[in-house]
């Protein structure tokens, strides 16, 4: 699957924000909408907001290894184009039983090269651990795909306490952590875009 890195001068970086839960009444949607609005406020990004509940990817059903990039289904081809167009990602990730969301993992497993050598940040949420155990479980998966995680993360313990009338109310620390993450994503993208171009040149 060809991956274009062409950008017009001054074109903003393409950041995909993924809502990592598909459960009815999920806390992840208001948290993700806060992330979207904060990114827009900071500026310098073109945002692709992906709600996995709306994307409706079926359980991974491609017959060939995603490393080959030879996809059989329209839903995979559409997802491939969308992820390939992104420069970086923010995963808004819940924690289920000390691990990650199966819907998020499924969306990742469809593809391979489209993720590679791109920065990813995490906004995690849950109970006492704020979703951090789910992120820890997901990191080896992302490393195997060549995604580069930020050091800065945002965690939201007891997330329901920060949702009021359907809106997520962040703490000052969480807002500051997200801003730091976005700065780091921009810095990583500068370096990784060069690495991606070199890798594509030899493929």
PDB file of C-alpha atoms in Angstrom:
ATOM      1  CA  UNK A   1       0.000   0.000   0.000  1.00  0.00           C
ATOM      2  CA  UNK A   2       1.696   3.263  -1.131  1.00  0.00           C
ATOM      3  CA  UNK A   3       2.068   5.840   1.618  1.00  0.00           C
ATOM      4  CA  UNK A   4       2.407   9.478   0.584  1.00  0.00           C
ATOM      5  CA  UNK A   5       4.448  11.903   2.652  1.00  0.00           C
ATOM      6  CA  UNK A   6       3.837  14.871   0.375  1.00  0.00           C
ATOM      7  CA  UNK A   7       2.985  18.107   2.181  1.00  0.00           C
ATOM      8  CA  UNK A   8       2.469  21.592   0.859  1.00  0.00           C
ATOM      9  CA  UNK A   9       4.631  24.264   2.517  1.00  0.00           C
ATOM     10  CA  UNK A  10       3.044  25.294   5.793  1.00  0.00           C
ATOM     11  CA  UNK A  11       0.495  22.478   5.709  1.00  0.00           C
ATOM     12  CA  UNK A  12      -0.457  21.464   9.271  1.00  0.00           C
ATOM     13  CA  UNK A  13       0.487  18.105  10.691  1.00  0.00           C
ATOM     14  CA  UNK A  14      -2.245  15.467  10.387  1.00  0.00           C
ATOM     15  CA  UNK A  15      -3.152  14.136  13.823  1.00  0.00           C
ATOM     16  CA  UNK A  16      -5.593  11.260  14.205  1.00  0.00           C
ATOM     17  CA  UNK A  17      -7.491  11.123  17.519  1.00  0.00           C
ATOM     18  CA  UNK A  18      -8.979   7.661  18.069  1.00  0.00           C
ATOM     19  CA  UNK A  19     -11.868   7.012  20.456  1.00  0.00           C
ATOM     20  CA  UNK A  20     -10.740   3.618  21.746  1.00  0.00           C
ATOM     21  CA  UNK A  21     -14.046   2.365  23.184  1.00  0.00           C
ATOM     22  CA  UNK A  22     -17.277   1.378  21.455  1.00  0.00           C
ATOM     23  CA  UNK A  23     -19.397   0.683  24.538  1.00  0.00           C
ATOM     24  CA  UNK A  24     -22.756   2.443  24.932  1.00  0.00           C
ATOM     25  CA  UNK A  25     -22.438   5.310  27.402  1.00  0.00           C
ATOM     26  CA  UNK A  26     -18.638   5.187  27.242  1.00  0.00           C
ATOM     27  CA  UNK A  27     -16.635   7.785  29.098  1.00  0.00           C
ATOM     28  CA  UNK A  28     -14.185   7.756  26.226  1.00  0.00           C
ATOM     29  CA  UNK A  29     -16.328   9.920  23.963  1.00  0.00           C
ATOM     30  CA  UNK A  30     -16.442  13.035  26.182  1.00  0.00           C
ATOM     31  CA  UNK A  31     -12.752  12.575  26.995  1.00  0.00           C
ATOM     32  CA  UNK A  32     -11.972  12.326  23.269  1.00  0.00           C
ATOM     33  CA  UNK A  33     -14.045  15.402  22.467  1.00  0.00           C
ATOM     34  CA  UNK A  34     -12.045  17.335  25.066  1.00  0.00           C
ATOM     35  CA  UNK A  35      -8.830  16.131  23.392  1.00  0.00           C
ATOM     36  CA  UNK A  36     -10.162  17.229  20.006  1.00  0.00           C
ATOM     37  CA  UNK A  37     -11.106  20.684  21.276  1.00  0.00           C
ATOM     38  CA  UNK A  38      -7.801  21.152  23.095  1.00  0.00           C
ATOM     39  CA  UNK A  39      -5.797  20.149  20.017  1.00  0.00           C
ATOM     40  CA  UNK A  40      -7.817  22.594  17.912  1.00  0.00           C
ATOM     41  CA  UNK A  41      -7.193  25.319  20.478  1.00  0.00           C
ATOM     42  CA  UNK A  42      -3.434  24.671  20.545  1.00  0.00           C
ATOM     43  CA  UNK A  43      -3.352  24.791  16.746  1.00  0.00           C
ATOM     44  CA  UNK A  44      -0.876  23.530  14.182  1.00  0.00           C
ATOM     45  CA  UNK A  45      -2.755  20.287  13.522  1.00  0.00           C
ATOM     46  CA  UNK A  46      -5.260  18.996  11.014  1.00  0.00           C
ATOM     47  CA  UNK A  47      -7.417  16.671  13.124  1.00  0.00           C
ATOM     48  CA  UNK A  48      -8.932  13.410  11.938  1.00  0.00           C
ATOM     49  CA  UNK A  49     -11.366  12.370  14.678  1.00  0.00           C
ATOM     50  CA  UNK A  50     -12.017   8.622  14.528  1.00  0.00           C
ATOM     51  CA  UNK A  51     -14.837   7.130  16.582  1.00  0.00           C
ATOM     52  CA  UNK A  52     -14.421   3.366  16.361  1.00  0.00           C
ATOM     53  CA  UNK A  53     -18.122   2.951  17.147  1.00  0.00           C
ATOM     54  CA  UNK A  54     -18.923   4.814  13.922  1.00  0.00           C
ATOM     55  CA  UNK A  55     -16.109   3.233  11.923  1.00  0.00           C
ATOM     56  CA  UNK A  56     -17.623  -0.205  12.600  1.00  0.00           C
ATOM     57  CA  UNK A  57     -14.669  -2.319  11.521  1.00  0.00           C
ATOM     58  CA  UNK A  58     -15.650  -5.987  11.691  1.00  0.00           C
ATOM     59  CA  UNK A  59     -13.524  -8.374  13.699  1.00  0.00           C
ATOM     60  CA  UNK A  60     -10.242  -8.661  11.776  1.00  0.00           C
ATOM     61  CA  UNK A  61     -11.133 -10.652   8.659  1.00  0.00           C
ATOM     62  CA  UNK A  62      -8.369 -10.010   6.123  1.00  0.00           C
ATOM     63  CA  UNK A  63      -7.089 -13.324   4.712  1.00  0.00           C
ATOM     64  CA  UNK A  64      -3.515 -12.132   4.105  1.00  0.00           C
ATOM     65  CA  UNK A  65      -0.887 -10.784   6.484  1.00  0.00           C
ATOM     66  CA  UNK A  66      -1.291  -6.977   6.777  1.00  0.00           C
ATOM     67  CA  UNK A  67       2.464  -6.648   6.181  1.00  0.00           C
ATOM     68  CA  UNK A  68       1.769  -7.474   2.524  1.00  0.00           C
ATOM     69  CA  UNK A  69      -0.629  -4.526   2.119  1.00  0.00           C
ATOM     70  CA  UNK A  70      -2.822  -6.613  -0.195  1.00  0.00           C
ATOM     71  CA  UNK A  71      -6.275  -5.984   1.228  1.00  0.00           C
ATOM     72  CA  UNK A  72      -9.465  -7.761   0.200  1.00  0.00           C
ATOM     73  CA  UNK A  73     -12.197  -5.573   1.671  1.00  0.00           C
ATOM     74  CA  UNK A  74     -13.370  -2.020   1.158  1.00  0.00           C
ATOM     75  CA  UNK A  75     -13.451  -1.331   4.880  1.00  0.00           C
ATOM     76  CA  UNK A  76      -9.760  -2.229   5.126  1.00  0.00           C
ATOM     77  CA  UNK A  77      -8.784  -0.162   2.099  1.00  0.00           C
ATOM     78  CA  UNK A  78     -10.642   2.861   3.481  1.00  0.00           C
ATOM     79  CA  UNK A  79      -9.036   2.438   6.908  1.00  0.00           C
ATOM     80  CA  UNK A  80      -5.618   1.985   5.327  1.00  0.00           C
ATOM     81  CA  UNK A  81      -5.900   5.244   3.376  1.00  0.00           C
ATOM     82  CA  UNK A  82      -7.034   7.114   6.468  1.00  0.00           C
ATOM     83  CA  UNK A  83      -4.241   5.845   8.723  1.00  0.00           C
ATOM     84  CA  UNK A  84      -1.614   6.257   6.011  1.00  0.00           C
ATOM     85  CA  UNK A  85      -2.596   9.924   5.661  1.00  0.00           C
ATOM     86  CA  UNK A  86      -1.995  10.568   9.370  1.00  0.00           C
ATOM     87  CA  UNK A  87       1.348  11.845  10.652  1.00  0.00           C
ATOM     88  CA  UNK A  88       0.696  10.972  14.290  1.00  0.00           C
ATOM     89  CA  UNK A  89      -1.928   9.587  16.649  1.00  0.00           C
ATOM     90  CA  UNK A  90      -3.527  10.116  20.023  1.00  0.00           C
ATOM     91  CA  UNK A  91      -5.211   7.017  21.412  1.00  0.00           C
ATOM     92  CA  UNK A  92      -7.921   7.734  23.960  1.00  0.00           C
ATOM     93  CA  UNK A  93      -7.657   4.403  25.671  1.00  0.00           C
ATOM     94  CA  UNK A  94      -9.783   2.736  28.362  1.00  0.00           C
ATOM     95  CA  UNK A  95      -8.569  -0.008  30.649  1.00  0.00           C
ATOM     96  CA  UNK A  96     -10.410  -3.327  30.677  1.00  0.00           C
ATOM     97  CA  UNK A  97      -9.230  -5.875  33.257  1.00  0.00           C
ATOM     98  CA  UNK A  98      -5.673  -4.497  33.429  1.00  0.00           C
ATOM     99  CA  UNK A  99      -5.473  -4.418  29.616  1.00  0.00           C
ATOM    100  CA  UNK A 100      -6.597  -2.574  26.494  1.00  0.00           C
ATOM    101  CA  UNK A 101      -9.847  -2.261  24.593  1.00  0.00           C
ATOM    102  CA  UNK A 102     -10.439  -5.094  22.090  1.00  0.00           C
ATOM    103  CA  UNK A 103     -11.957  -2.598  19.647  1.00  0.00           C
ATOM    104  CA  UNK A 104      -8.782  -0.507  19.702  1.00  0.00           C
ATOM    105  CA  UNK A 105      -6.578  -3.575  19.277  1.00  0.00           C
ATOM    106  CA  UNK A 106      -8.738  -4.755  16.364  1.00  0.00           C
ATOM    107  CA  UNK A 107      -8.380  -1.415  14.582  1.00  0.00           C
ATOM    108  CA  UNK A 108      -4.609  -1.612  15.004  1.00  0.00           C
ATOM    109  CA  UNK A 109      -4.295  -5.210  13.794  1.00  0.00           C
ATOM    110  CA  UNK A 110      -5.840  -4.504  10.377  1.00  0.00           C
ATOM    111  CA  UNK A 111      -2.734  -2.626   9.202  1.00  0.00           C
ATOM    112  CA  UNK A 112       1.044  -2.670   9.488  1.00  0.00           C
ATOM    113  CA  UNK A 113       3.148  -0.273   7.389  1.00  0.00           C
ATOM    114  CA  UNK A 114       0.584   2.524   7.723  1.00  0.00           C
ATOM    115  CA  UNK A 115       1.426   2.851  11.440  1.00  0.00           C
ATOM    116  CA  UNK A 116       5.191   2.578  11.148  1.00  0.00           C
ATOM    117  CA  UNK A 117       7.589   5.287  12.315  1.00  0.00           C
ATOM    118  CA  UNK A 118       4.866   7.614  13.539  1.00  0.00           C
ATOM    119  CA  UNK A 119       4.456   9.147  17.017  1.00  0.00           C
ATOM    120  CA  UNK A 120       1.588   8.128  19.267  1.00  0.00           C
ATOM    121  CA  UNK A 121       0.387   9.684  22.515  1.00  0.00           C
ATOM    122  CA  UNK A 122      -2.028   8.285  25.068  1.00  0.00           C
ATOM    123  CA  UNK A 123      -4.920   9.753  26.978  1.00  0.00           C
ATOM    124  CA  UNK A 124      -5.949   6.872  29.219  1.00  0.00           C
ATOM    125  CA  UNK A 125      -8.834   6.609  31.620  1.00  0.00           C
ATOM    126  CA  UNK A 126     -10.341   4.165  34.064  1.00  0.00           C
ATOM    127  CA  UNK A 127     -10.499   3.609  37.796  1.00  0.00           C
ATOM    128  CA  UNK A 128      -7.745   3.884  40.352  1.00  0.00           C
ATOM    129  CA  UNK A 129      -4.938   3.416  37.791  1.00  0.00           C
ATOM    130  CA  UNK A 130      -6.348   5.935  35.308  1.00  0.00           C
ATOM    131  CA  UNK A 131      -6.062   3.443  32.440  1.00  0.00           C
ATOM    132  CA  UNK A 132      -2.275   3.231  32.694  1.00  0.00           C
ATOM    133  CA  UNK A 133      -2.250  -0.576  32.971  1.00  0.00           C
ATOM    134  CA  UNK A 134      -4.114  -0.762  29.679  1.00  0.00           C
ATOM    135  CA  UNK A 135      -1.491   1.457  28.051  1.00  0.00           C
ATOM    136  CA  UNK A 136       1.303  -0.683  29.508  1.00  0.00           C
ATOM    137  CA  UNK A 137      -0.278  -3.774  27.950  1.00  0.00           C
ATOM    138  CA  UNK A 138      -0.616  -2.034  24.586  1.00  0.00           C
ATOM    139  CA  UNK A 139       2.954  -0.738  24.339  1.00  0.00           C
ATOM    140  CA  UNK A 140       4.569  -4.017  23.144  1.00  0.00           C
ATOM    141  CA  UNK A 141       1.965  -4.192  20.360  1.00  0.00           C
ATOM    142  CA  UNK A 142       2.768  -0.673  19.209  1.00  0.00           C
ATOM    143  CA  UNK A 143       6.524  -1.238  19.403  1.00  0.00           C
ATOM    144  CA  UNK A 144       6.154  -4.231  17.079  1.00  0.00           C
ATOM    145  CA  UNK A 145       4.469  -1.956  14.520  1.00  0.00           C
ATOM    146  CA  UNK A 146       7.146   0.719  14.726  1.00  0.00           C
ATOM    147  CA  UNK A 147       4.971   3.312  16.454  1.00  0.00           C
ATOM    148  CA  UNK A 148       6.943   5.645  18.730  1.00  0.00           C
ATOM    149  CA  UNK A 149       5.184   6.527  21.997  1.00  0.00           C
ATOM    150  CA  UNK A 150       5.568   9.890  23.652  1.00  0.00           C
ATOM    151  CA  UNK A 151       7.024  10.138  27.132  1.00  0.00           C
ATOM    152  CA  UNK A 152       4.267  12.571  28.109  1.00  0.00           C
ATOM    153  CA  UNK A 153       0.882  10.950  28.721  1.00  0.00           C
ATOM    154  CA  UNK A 154      -2.464  11.951  30.211  1.00  0.00           C
ATOM    155  CA  UNK A 155      -4.192   9.682  32.714  1.00  0.00           C
ATOM    156  CA  UNK A 156      -7.669  10.106  34.145  1.00  0.00           C
ATOM    157  CA  UNK A 157      -8.398   8.096  37.296  1.00  0.00           C
ATOM    158  CA  UNK A 158     -12.028   7.645  38.337  1.00  0.00           C
ATOM    159  CA  UNK A 159     -13.040   9.232  35.065  1.00  0.00           C
ATOM    160  CA  UNK A 160     -16.773   9.412  35.851  1.00  0.00           C
ATOM    161  CA  UNK A 161     -16.053  11.957  38.576  1.00  0.00           C
ATOM    162  CA  UNK A 162     -14.874  14.371  35.867  1.00  0.00           C
ATOM    163  CA  UNK A 163     -17.854  14.058  33.544  1.00  0.00           C
ATOM    164  CA  UNK A 164     -20.640  16.559  34.078  1.00  0.00           C
ATOM    165  CA  UNK A 165     -23.741  16.595  31.865  1.00  0.00           C
ATOM    166  CA  UNK A 166     -21.884  14.678  29.147  1.00  0.00           C
ATOM    167  CA  UNK A 167     -18.798  16.917  29.170  1.00  0.00           C
ATOM    168  CA  UNK A 168     -15.350  16.010  30.447  1.00  0.00           C
ATOM    169  CA  UNK A 169     -13.917  18.578  32.903  1.00  0.00           C
ATOM    170  CA  UNK A 170     -10.109  18.256  32.941  1.00  0.00           C
ATOM    171  CA  UNK A 171      -7.832  19.202  35.791  1.00  0.00           C
ATOM    172  CA  UNK A 172      -5.122  21.784  35.219  1.00  0.00           C
ATOM    173  CA  UNK A 173      -2.548  18.986  35.350  1.00  0.00           C
ATOM    174  CA  UNK A 174      -4.331  16.986  32.656  1.00  0.00           C
ATOM    175  CA  UNK A 175      -4.555  20.018  30.370  1.00  0.00           C
ATOM    176  CA  UNK A 176      -0.870  20.767  30.905  1.00  0.00           C
ATOM    177  CA  UNK A 177       0.077  17.121  30.280  1.00  0.00           C
ATOM    178  CA  UNK A 178      -1.862  17.102  27.011  1.00  0.00           C
ATOM    179  CA  UNK A 179      -0.142  20.301  25.881  1.00  0.00           C
ATOM    180  CA  UNK A 180       3.252  18.754  26.684  1.00  0.00           C
ATOM    181  CA  UNK A 181       2.304  15.620  24.749  1.00  0.00           C
ATOM    182  CA  UNK A 182       1.354  17.660  21.681  1.00  0.00           C
ATOM    183  CA  UNK A 183       4.682  19.480  21.752  1.00  0.00           C
ATOM    184  CA  UNK A 184       6.475  16.137  21.950  1.00  0.00           C
ATOM    185  CA  UNK A 185       4.402  14.719  19.077  1.00  0.00           C
ATOM    186  CA  UNK A 186       5.450  17.645  16.874  1.00  0.00           C
ATOM    187  CA  UNK A 187       9.111  17.163  17.818  1.00  0.00           C
ATOM    188  CA  UNK A 188       8.999  13.416  17.161  1.00  0.00           C
ATOM    189  CA  UNK A 189       7.204  13.889  13.855  1.00  0.00           C
ATOM    190  CA  UNK A 190       9.971  16.158  12.576  1.00  0.00           C
ATOM    191  CA  UNK A 191      12.554  13.408  13.033  1.00  0.00           C
ATOM    192  CA  UNK A 192      10.369  10.454  12.134  1.00  0.00           C
ATOM    193  CA  UNK A 193       9.181  11.965   8.856  1.00  0.00           C
ATOM    194  CA  UNK A 194      12.799  11.891   7.656  1.00  0.00           C
ATOM    195  CA  UNK A 195      13.134   8.249   8.711  1.00  0.00           C
ATOM    196  CA  UNK A 196       9.900   7.351   6.911  1.00  0.00           C
ATOM    197  CA  UNK A 197      11.050   8.981   3.693  1.00  0.00           C
ATOM    198  CA  UNK A 198      14.333   7.060   3.808  1.00  0.00           C
ATOM    199  CA  UNK A 199      12.506   3.796   4.484  1.00  0.00           C
ATOM    200  CA  UNK A 200      10.080   4.365   1.591  1.00  0.00           C
ATOM    201  CA  UNK A 201      12.973   5.114  -0.735  1.00  0.00           C
ATOM    202  CA  UNK A 202      14.415   1.627  -0.244  1.00  0.00           C
ATOM    203  CA  UNK A 203      11.127  -0.330  -0.284  1.00  0.00           C
TER     204      UNK A 203
END
